Structures are given as structure tokens and as C-alpha cells.
Coordinates of C-alpha atoms and ligand atoms in Angstrom, one line a residue:
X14 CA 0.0 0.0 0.0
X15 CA 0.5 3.5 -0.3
X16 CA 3.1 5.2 2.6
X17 CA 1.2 8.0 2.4
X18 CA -2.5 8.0 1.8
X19 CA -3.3 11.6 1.5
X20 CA -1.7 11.3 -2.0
X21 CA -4.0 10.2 -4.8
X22 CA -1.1 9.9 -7.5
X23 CA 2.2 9.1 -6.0
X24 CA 5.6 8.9 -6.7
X25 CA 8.6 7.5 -4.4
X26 CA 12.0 7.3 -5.4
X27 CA 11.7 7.2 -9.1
X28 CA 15.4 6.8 -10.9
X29 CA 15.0 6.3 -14.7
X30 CA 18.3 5.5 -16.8
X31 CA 19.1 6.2 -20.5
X32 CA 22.7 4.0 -20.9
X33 CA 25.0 5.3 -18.7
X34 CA 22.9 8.2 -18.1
X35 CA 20.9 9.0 -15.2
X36 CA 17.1 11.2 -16.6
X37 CA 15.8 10.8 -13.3
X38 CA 18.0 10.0 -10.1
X39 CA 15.7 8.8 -7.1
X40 CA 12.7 11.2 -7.4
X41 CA 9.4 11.3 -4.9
X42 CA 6.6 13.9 -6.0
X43 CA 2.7 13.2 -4.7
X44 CA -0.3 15.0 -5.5
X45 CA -3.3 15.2 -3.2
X46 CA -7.0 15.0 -4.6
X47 CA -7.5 18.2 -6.7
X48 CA -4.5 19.6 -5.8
X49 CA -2.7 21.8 -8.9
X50 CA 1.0 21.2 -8.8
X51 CA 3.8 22.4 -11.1
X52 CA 6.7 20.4 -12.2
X53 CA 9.5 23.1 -13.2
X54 CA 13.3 22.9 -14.2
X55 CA 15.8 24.0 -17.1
X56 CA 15.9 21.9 -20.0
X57 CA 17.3 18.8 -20.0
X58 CA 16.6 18.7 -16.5
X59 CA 14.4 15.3 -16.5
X60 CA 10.6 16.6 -16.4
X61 CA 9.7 14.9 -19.3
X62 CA 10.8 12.0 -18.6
X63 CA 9.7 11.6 -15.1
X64 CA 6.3 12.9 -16.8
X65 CA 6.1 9.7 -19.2
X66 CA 6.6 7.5 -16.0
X67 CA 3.8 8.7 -14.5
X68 CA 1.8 8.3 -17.8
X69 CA 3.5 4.8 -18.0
X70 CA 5.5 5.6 -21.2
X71 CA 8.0 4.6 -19.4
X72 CA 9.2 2.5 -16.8
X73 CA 11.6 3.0 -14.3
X74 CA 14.6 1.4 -12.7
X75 CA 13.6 1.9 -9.9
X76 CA 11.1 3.1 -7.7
X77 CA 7.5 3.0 -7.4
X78 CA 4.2 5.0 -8.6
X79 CA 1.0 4.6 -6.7
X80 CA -2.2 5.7 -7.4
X81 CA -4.7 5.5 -4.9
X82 CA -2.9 3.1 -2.9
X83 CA -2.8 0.8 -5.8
X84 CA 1.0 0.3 -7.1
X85 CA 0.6 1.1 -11.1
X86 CA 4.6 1.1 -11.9
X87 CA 4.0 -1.2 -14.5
X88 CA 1.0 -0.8 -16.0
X89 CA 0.5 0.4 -19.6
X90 CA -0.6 4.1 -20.6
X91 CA -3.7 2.5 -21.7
X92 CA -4.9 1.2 -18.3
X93 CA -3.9 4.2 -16.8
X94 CA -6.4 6.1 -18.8
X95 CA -8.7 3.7 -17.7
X96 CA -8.2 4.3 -14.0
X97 CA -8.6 8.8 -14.5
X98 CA -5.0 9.2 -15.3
X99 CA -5.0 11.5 -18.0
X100 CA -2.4 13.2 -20.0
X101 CA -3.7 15.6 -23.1
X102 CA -3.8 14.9 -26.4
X103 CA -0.8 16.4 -28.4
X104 CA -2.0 18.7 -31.4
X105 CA -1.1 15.8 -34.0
X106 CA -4.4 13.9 -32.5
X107 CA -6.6 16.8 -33.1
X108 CA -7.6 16.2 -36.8
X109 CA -7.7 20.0 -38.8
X110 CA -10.6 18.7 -41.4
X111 CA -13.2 17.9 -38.4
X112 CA -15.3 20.7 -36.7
X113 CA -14.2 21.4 -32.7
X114 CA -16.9 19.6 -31.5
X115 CA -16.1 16.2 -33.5
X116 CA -12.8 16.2 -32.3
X117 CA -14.2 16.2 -29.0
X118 CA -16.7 13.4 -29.8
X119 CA -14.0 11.3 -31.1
X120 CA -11.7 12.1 -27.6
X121 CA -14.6 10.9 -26.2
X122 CA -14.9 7.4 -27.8
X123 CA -10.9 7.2 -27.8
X124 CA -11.0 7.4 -24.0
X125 CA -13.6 4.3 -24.6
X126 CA -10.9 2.9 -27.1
X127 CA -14.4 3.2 -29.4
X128 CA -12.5 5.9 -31.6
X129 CA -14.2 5.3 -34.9
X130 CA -15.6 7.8 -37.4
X131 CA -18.6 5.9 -37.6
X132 CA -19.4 6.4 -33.4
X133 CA -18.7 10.4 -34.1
X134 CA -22.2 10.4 -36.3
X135 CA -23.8 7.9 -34.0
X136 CA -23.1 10.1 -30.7
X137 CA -25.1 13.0 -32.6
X138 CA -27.7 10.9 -31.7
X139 CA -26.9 10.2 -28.1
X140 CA -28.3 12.8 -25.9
X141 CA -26.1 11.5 -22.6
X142 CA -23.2 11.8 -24.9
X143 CA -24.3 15.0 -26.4
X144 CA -25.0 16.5 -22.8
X145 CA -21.4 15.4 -22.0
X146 CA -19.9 17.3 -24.8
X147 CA -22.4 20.6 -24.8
X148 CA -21.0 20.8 -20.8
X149 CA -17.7 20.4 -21.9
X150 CA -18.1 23.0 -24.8
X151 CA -19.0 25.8 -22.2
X152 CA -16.5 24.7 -19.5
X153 CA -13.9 25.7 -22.0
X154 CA -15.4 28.5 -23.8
X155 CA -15.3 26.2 -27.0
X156 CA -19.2 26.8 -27.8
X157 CA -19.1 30.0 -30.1
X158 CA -16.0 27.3 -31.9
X159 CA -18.1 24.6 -32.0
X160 CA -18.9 24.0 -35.5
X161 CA -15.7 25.6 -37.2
X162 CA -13.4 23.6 -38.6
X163 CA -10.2 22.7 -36.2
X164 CA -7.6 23.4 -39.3
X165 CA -9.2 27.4 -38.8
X166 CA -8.8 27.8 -35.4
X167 CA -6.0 29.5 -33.7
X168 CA -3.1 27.5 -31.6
X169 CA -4.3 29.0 -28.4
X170 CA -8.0 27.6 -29.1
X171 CA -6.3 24.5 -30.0
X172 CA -4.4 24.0 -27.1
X173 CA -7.5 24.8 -24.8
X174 CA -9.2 21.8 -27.1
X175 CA -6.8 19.4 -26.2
X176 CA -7.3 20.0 -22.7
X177 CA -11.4 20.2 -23.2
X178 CA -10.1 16.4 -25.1
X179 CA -8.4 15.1 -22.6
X180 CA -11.0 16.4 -19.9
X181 CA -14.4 15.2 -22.0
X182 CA -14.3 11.7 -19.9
X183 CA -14.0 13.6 -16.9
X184 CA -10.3 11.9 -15.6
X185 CA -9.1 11.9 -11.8
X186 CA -5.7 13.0 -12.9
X187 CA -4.7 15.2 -16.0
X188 CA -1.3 15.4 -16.6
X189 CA 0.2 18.5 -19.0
X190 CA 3.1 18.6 -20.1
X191 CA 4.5 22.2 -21.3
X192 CA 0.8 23.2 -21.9
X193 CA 2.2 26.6 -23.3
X194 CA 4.8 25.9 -25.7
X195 CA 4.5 28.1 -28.8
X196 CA 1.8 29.8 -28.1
X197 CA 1.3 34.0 -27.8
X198 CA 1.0 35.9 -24.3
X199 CA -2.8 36.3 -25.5
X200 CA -3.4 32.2 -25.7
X201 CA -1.3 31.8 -22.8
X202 CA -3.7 33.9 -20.9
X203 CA -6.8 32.0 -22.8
X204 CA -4.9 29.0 -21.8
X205 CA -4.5 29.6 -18.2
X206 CA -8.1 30.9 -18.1
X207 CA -9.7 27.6 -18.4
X208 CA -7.2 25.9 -16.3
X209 CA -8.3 28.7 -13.7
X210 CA -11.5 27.2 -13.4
X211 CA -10.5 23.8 -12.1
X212 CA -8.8 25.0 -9.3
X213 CA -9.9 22.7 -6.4
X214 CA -12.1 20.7 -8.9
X215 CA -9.5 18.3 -10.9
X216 CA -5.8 16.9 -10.0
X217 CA -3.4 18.4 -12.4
X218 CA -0.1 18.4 -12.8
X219 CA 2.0 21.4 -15.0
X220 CA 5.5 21.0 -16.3
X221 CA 6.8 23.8 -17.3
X222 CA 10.6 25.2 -18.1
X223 CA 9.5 28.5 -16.0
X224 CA 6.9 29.1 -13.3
X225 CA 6.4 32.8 -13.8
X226 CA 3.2 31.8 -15.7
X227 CA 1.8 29.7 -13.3
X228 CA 3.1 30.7 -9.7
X229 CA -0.4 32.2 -8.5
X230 CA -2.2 29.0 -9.8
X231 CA -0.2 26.0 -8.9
X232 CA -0.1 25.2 -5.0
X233 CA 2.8 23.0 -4.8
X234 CA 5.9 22.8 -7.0
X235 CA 8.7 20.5 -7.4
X236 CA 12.0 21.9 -8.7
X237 CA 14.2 19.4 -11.1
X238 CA 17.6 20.3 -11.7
X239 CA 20.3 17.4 -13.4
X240 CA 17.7 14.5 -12.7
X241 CA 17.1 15.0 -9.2
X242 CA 14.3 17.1 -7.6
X243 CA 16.2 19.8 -4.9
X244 CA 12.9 20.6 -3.5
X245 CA 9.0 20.3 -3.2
X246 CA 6.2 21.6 -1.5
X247 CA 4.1 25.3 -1.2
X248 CA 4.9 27.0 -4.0
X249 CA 5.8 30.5 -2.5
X250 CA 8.0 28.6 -0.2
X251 CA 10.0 26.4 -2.3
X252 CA 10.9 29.0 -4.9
X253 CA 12.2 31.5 -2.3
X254 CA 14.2 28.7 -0.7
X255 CA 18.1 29.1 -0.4
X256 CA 18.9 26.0 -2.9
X257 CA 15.8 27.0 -5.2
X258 CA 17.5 30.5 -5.5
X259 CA 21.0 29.3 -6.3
X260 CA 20.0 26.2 -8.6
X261 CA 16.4 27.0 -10.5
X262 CA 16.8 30.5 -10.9
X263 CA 20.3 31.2 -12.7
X264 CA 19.3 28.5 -15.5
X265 CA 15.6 29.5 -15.3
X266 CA 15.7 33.0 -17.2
Ligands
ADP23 N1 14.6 8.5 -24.9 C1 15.8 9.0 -24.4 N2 17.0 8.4 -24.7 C2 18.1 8.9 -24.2 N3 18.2 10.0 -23.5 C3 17.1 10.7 -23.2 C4 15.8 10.2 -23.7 N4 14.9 11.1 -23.2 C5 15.5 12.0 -22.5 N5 16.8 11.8 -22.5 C6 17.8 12.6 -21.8 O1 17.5 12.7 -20.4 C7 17.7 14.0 -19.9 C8 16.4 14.5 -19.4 O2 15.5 14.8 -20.5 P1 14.0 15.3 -20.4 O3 13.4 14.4 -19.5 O4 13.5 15.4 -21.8 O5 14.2 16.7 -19.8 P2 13.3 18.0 -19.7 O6 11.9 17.6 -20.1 O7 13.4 18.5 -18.3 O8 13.8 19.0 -20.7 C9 18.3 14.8 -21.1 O9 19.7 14.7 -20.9 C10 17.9 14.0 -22.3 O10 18.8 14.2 -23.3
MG24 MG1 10.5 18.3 -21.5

């Protein structure tokens, strides 16, 4: 069982290898129920990869993820979808020929692993289904793009889609990694809008190269530098803490 049961998505000294290389060097990060955390460090400094053992991309060496209680180190992406451990969709599963609202439709039967054209014209028909997406539409301020065509739409409005995507089934856990990479001070702000509103409501985690962007909405961050995390905890805290100063902040800007 889970050593420590507050923590709905746990992870307890997590060291990942790439040959002689060490990605990840004996890493332990939890996140409470609907708790938003950040995950921040230079590049290179092992996010991603500790990121796609929590998704189950990857497996690590050693070490050991839990998720409510249960130990999931080995378990595949897929059935960690199936338990609410979501990651978002990355803009290459968002198909540019189909309106907004069908790429949310087919999100919706992929998290079934029913993905199939054919279900995106039957769900038209399916009122819980349609009730599921309609919600989801205004959540994310999608509704007024509901019916244009994805391949129109800016990249902040596609970004916000792949988090309404990823969020349709309504996951425990959603898991984003660099949710504002190439995108405009305007759609960053669009961006951070909608993750805003599920402060207190969903469990997310944020990695991000810098926390300037997020500091006021994550309340716990874990600081990455060369593989190993140097600190965790409040946010305020940790990044006005002597080895935060000295380590994060002369690489971070
Ligand atoms: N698949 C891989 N094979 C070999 N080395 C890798 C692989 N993925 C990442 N690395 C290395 O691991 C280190 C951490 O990378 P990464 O986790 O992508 O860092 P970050 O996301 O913080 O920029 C880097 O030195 C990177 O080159
Ligand atoms: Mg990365």
C-alpha cells in the first residue's frame, strides 16, 4: 500500500536511466486529490521524462508509482487512462478537417478505445453523450467554436481543445506537459483561463521550463535540476528557498 495515503497519484524514489545516463535520479513527487501542482526545471533537466513514467510511457529502474494506494509502476498508458489518469492529447491527434466539437466526440470514444468515425455520427444521436460534450463546450469556452473547422482555429483555441479532449471523460488525474509551448501571451492567458477554473475541482499536474506563468495558480511545485528534484512543497515557499534561489533561478531565465 500507499506510505502516504493523502496522495492520490504518488511517486517515491523514481530513478530512470538512458545508458549510462541517469534522466531521473531517485525522485518522490505526490499529488493530493484536486491539488494543482507544477513540475518546473531548465531543459534537460528530466521533467519529461519523469512525466512519461507517471503516464506509464516509461518504466523506471527503480522506484514505485502509486495511485490510490494501488501500485501502477507497471501498468501500460492505456490502463492508466482507464483508471482517470489523463495526459492531453498532443496537437497531431486533433484532426484540422473535423469541426471542434467532433474532435471532441471522437476524444470521447478514444478514452472508450471506441474511436471510430462511424461512433462520431452515431453520438449526434446520443443525448447523454451530447450533454457530456455541450458541458464540456461551455467549460472551455469552445461553444461560439463549436462548428468551425479545427484546421481554422488559432493554436491558443487549439491547445484549450486538447485540454477540453483530454477532460471530456471527466479523468481523476490530467497530466500537462508544457501546456504553453509556442503559443502567444494572448493564448497563454486563454490558456490559463480555463485551467483557472479547475482550481480545487481536478488533480493536475503542470511541467513547465519557468513558473512565472503559473506561480499564482499551482499550490505545490517540485524543482528538477540534473535528474534529481532539490525541493517540493508550497509554492511560495520552495521558490524563495536558499537551494531553489541558487539552482532553478540562474538557469531559469
Ligand atoms: N529516450 C531517451 N533516450 C536517451 N536519453 C534521453 C531520452 N529522453 C531523454 N533523455 C535525456 O534525459 C535527460 C532529461 O531529458 P528530459 O526528461 O526530456 O528533460 P526535460 O523535459 O526536463 O527537458 C536529457 O539529458 C535528455 O537528453
Ligand atoms: Mg521536456
Amino acid at each position: 500500500m500507499n506510505s502516504n495515503s493523502q496522495m492520490i497519484l504518488q511517486a517515491e524514489n523514481i530513478t530512470k536511466r538512458f545508458g549510462g545516463m541517469t534522466a531521473v535520479n531517485n525522485v518522490s513527487f505526490g499529488l493530493k486529490k484536486n491539488e494543482i501542482a507544477a513540475l518546473i526545471g531548465a531543459n534537460g533537466a528530466g521533467k519529461t521524462t519523469f512525466f512519461n513514467i507517471l503516464t506509464g510511457n516509461y518504466i523506471p529502474e527503480e522506484g514505485t508509482i502509486y495511485y490510490k494506494g494501488q501500485d501502477i509502476t507497471r501498468l501500460s498508458p492505456e490502463r492508466r487512462v482507464d483508471l482517470g489518469i489523463m495526459r492531453t492529447f498532443q496537437l497531431a491527434s486533433t484532426f484540422d478537417n473535423l469541426k471542434v466539437i467532433d474532435n471532441l466526440r471522437l476524444a470521447y470514444y478514444r478514452a472508450n478505445n471506441k474511436a471510430t468515425l462511424r461512433n462520431i455520427f452515431f453520438s449526434r444521436m446520443d443525448r447523454i453523450v451530447s450533454a457530456k460534450i455541450e458541458e464540456c463546450l461551455e467549460t472551455f469556452n469552445l461553444t461560439k467554436l463549436a462548428d468551425r473547422m479545427t484546421g481554422q482555429i488559432s493554436l491558443g483555441e487549439k491547445r484549450v481543445l486538447e485540454i477540453a479532449m483530454s477532460m471530456v471523460t471527466d479523468p481523476e488525474v490530467l497530466l500537462l506537459d508544457e501546456p504553453f509551448a509556442g503559443l502567444s501571451e494572448v493564448e497563454i492567458d486563454e490558456c490559463l483561463k480555463v485551467l483557472y477554473q479547475q482550481v480545487h475541482k481536478k488533480t493536475i499536474l503542470i511541467v513547465e521550463h519557468k513558473i512565472s506563468k503559473i506561480e499564482d495558480l499551482v499550490e505545490k511545485v517540485g524543482v528538477m535540476v540534473e535528474g534529481v528534484m532539490i525541493a517540493s512543497g508550497e509554492t511560495h515557499e520552495v521558490l524563495n528557498c536558499e537551494r531553489v534561489r541558487r539552482e532553478y533561478w540562474k538557469t531559469a531565465e
